[in-house]
Amino acid sequence: VLLKIADRIEQNLEILAVTETWDNGKAVRETLNADVPLAADHFRYFAGCIRAQEGGAAEINELTTAYHFHEPLGVVGQIIPWNFPLLMAAWKLAPALAAGNCVVLKPAEQTPLSIMVFAELIADLLPAGVLNIVQGFGREAGEALATSKRIAKIAFTGSTPIGAHIMHCAAENIIPSTVELGGKSPNIFFEDIMNAEPQFIEKAAEGLVLAFFNQGEVCTCPSRALVQESIYDDFMKVVMKKIVKIKRGNPLDTDTMVGAQASEQQYDKILSYLKIAQEEGAELLTGGAAERLEGDLSTGYYIQPTLLKGHNKMRVFQ
């Protein structure tokens, strides 16, 4: 079944990719080449895990043998974030289904569409009731799922405060929980990188520019960079050359590299941090404001790729 789901995803690659872009605002080049293909890969991977899984037996003594059986938990609850709606769903769905569980999945209220299209595409591959999708706001639907006595395990990807609350709910019901929470990943660049081959320096700079991948909406994005002072000027010249080449625009254009923020809330939050940073004295190297596009895109939640120079006491750094 998992292999059939993977096949179905690939057969509908363009439909799912465009839907994901409409839903989230990310560039379709990412959904076509990363998000959706990786979702299919996850279902194939866990299909392979099933074949690799073996039971175990141990001889306690000449009269006693212990057998180890892997059994499904039952019904698992899953709460998905808005930055990678389909891919994060695949991360949780594939192993849960591989282990024989039923799933109640709540997508983020900001991105409710693509998971529904996905569920419709695979509806004939799963028995009724195995995959259940509950739409709603976290305070109502997510809370109900996390506190339900009928859930055998809860899995969550999202912010650290909400993750702590999910773990508390799971502890009260004495059920296992898996949480993947926010990050603020720093990249550290020491002076010896400038002694390497030019290709290595280019790759190091690309690593920093990945801060703008998926509009920066990735918990492992290098949103902070610590650059050794002795190489700062030379290294940042390489970085800046790459940033100015980032094409912004219509997310459905396959040449667009950075699309729109996922929601007005996220858009406003980013702009507020940019304002705070400059008020605290951060030096604006590039960007720093909303992206003013024309036509139908004029009201979209677009923000310029921004690079700030400051110190680790600044709120935007922390």
PDB file of N, CA and C in Angstrom, residues 108-109 135-143:
ATOM      1  N   ALA A 108      -2.055  22.413   9.621  1.00  0.00           N
ATOM      2  CA  ALA A 108      -2.081  23.791  10.119  1.00  0.00           C
ATOM      3  C   ALA A 108      -3.250  24.535   9.498  1.00  0.00           C
ATOM      4  N   GLU A 109      -3.877  25.401  10.277  1.00  0.00           N
ATOM      5  CA  GLU A 109      -5.023  26.151   9.755  1.00  0.00           C
ATOM      6  C   GLU A 109      -4.623  27.090   8.622  1.00  0.00           C
ATOM      7  N   GLN A 135      -9.804  19.376  10.225  1.00  0.00           N
ATOM      8  CA  GLN A 135      -9.417  20.763  10.005  1.00  0.00           C
ATOM      9  C   GLN A 135      -9.832  21.613  11.208  1.00  0.00           C
ATOM     10  N   GLY A 136      -9.116  22.687  11.427  1.00  0.00           N
ATOM     11  CA  GLY A 136      -9.499  23.589  12.506  1.00  0.00           C
ATOM     12  C   GLY A 136      -8.308  24.308  13.097  1.00  0.00           C
ATOM     13  N   PHE A 137      -8.595  25.215  13.996  1.00  0.00           N
ATOM     14  CA  PHE A 137      -7.549  25.969  14.672  1.00  0.00           C
ATOM     15  C   PHE A 137      -6.920  25.124  15.778  1.00  0.00           C
ATOM     16  N   GLY A 138      -5.671  25.428  16.072  1.00  0.00           N
ATOM     17  CA  GLY A 138      -4.955  24.650  17.068  1.00  0.00           C
ATOM     18  C   GLY A 138      -5.607  24.663  18.429  1.00  0.00           C
ATOM     19  N   ARG A 139      -6.154  25.817  18.812  1.00  0.00           N
ATOM     20  CA  ARG A 139      -6.739  25.946  20.146  1.00  0.00           C
ATOM     21  C   ARG A 139      -7.923  25.011  20.327  1.00  0.00           C
ATOM     22  N   GLU A 140      -8.669  24.767  19.251  1.00  0.00           N
ATOM     23  CA  GLU A 140      -9.833  23.880  19.358  1.00  0.00           C
ATOM     24  C   GLU A 140      -9.495  22.458  18.891  1.00  0.00           C
ATOM     25  N   ALA A 141      -9.175  22.309  17.605  1.00  0.00           N
ATOM     26  CA  ALA A 141      -8.957  20.976  17.044  1.00  0.00           C
ATOM     27  C   ALA A 141      -7.679  20.335  17.575  1.00  0.00           C
ATOM     28  N   GLY A 142      -6.589  21.094  17.610  1.00  0.00           N
ATOM     29  CA  GLY A 142      -5.333  20.543  18.094  1.00  0.00           C
ATOM     30  C   GLY A 142      -5.392  20.166  19.558  1.00  0.00           C
ATOM     31  N   GLU A 143      -6.010  21.013  20.350  1.00  0.00           N
ATOM     32  CA  GLU A 143      -6.155  20.741  21.781  1.00  0.00           C
ATOM     33  C   GLU A 143      -6.984  19.485  22.012  1.00  0.00           C
TER      34      GLU A 143
END
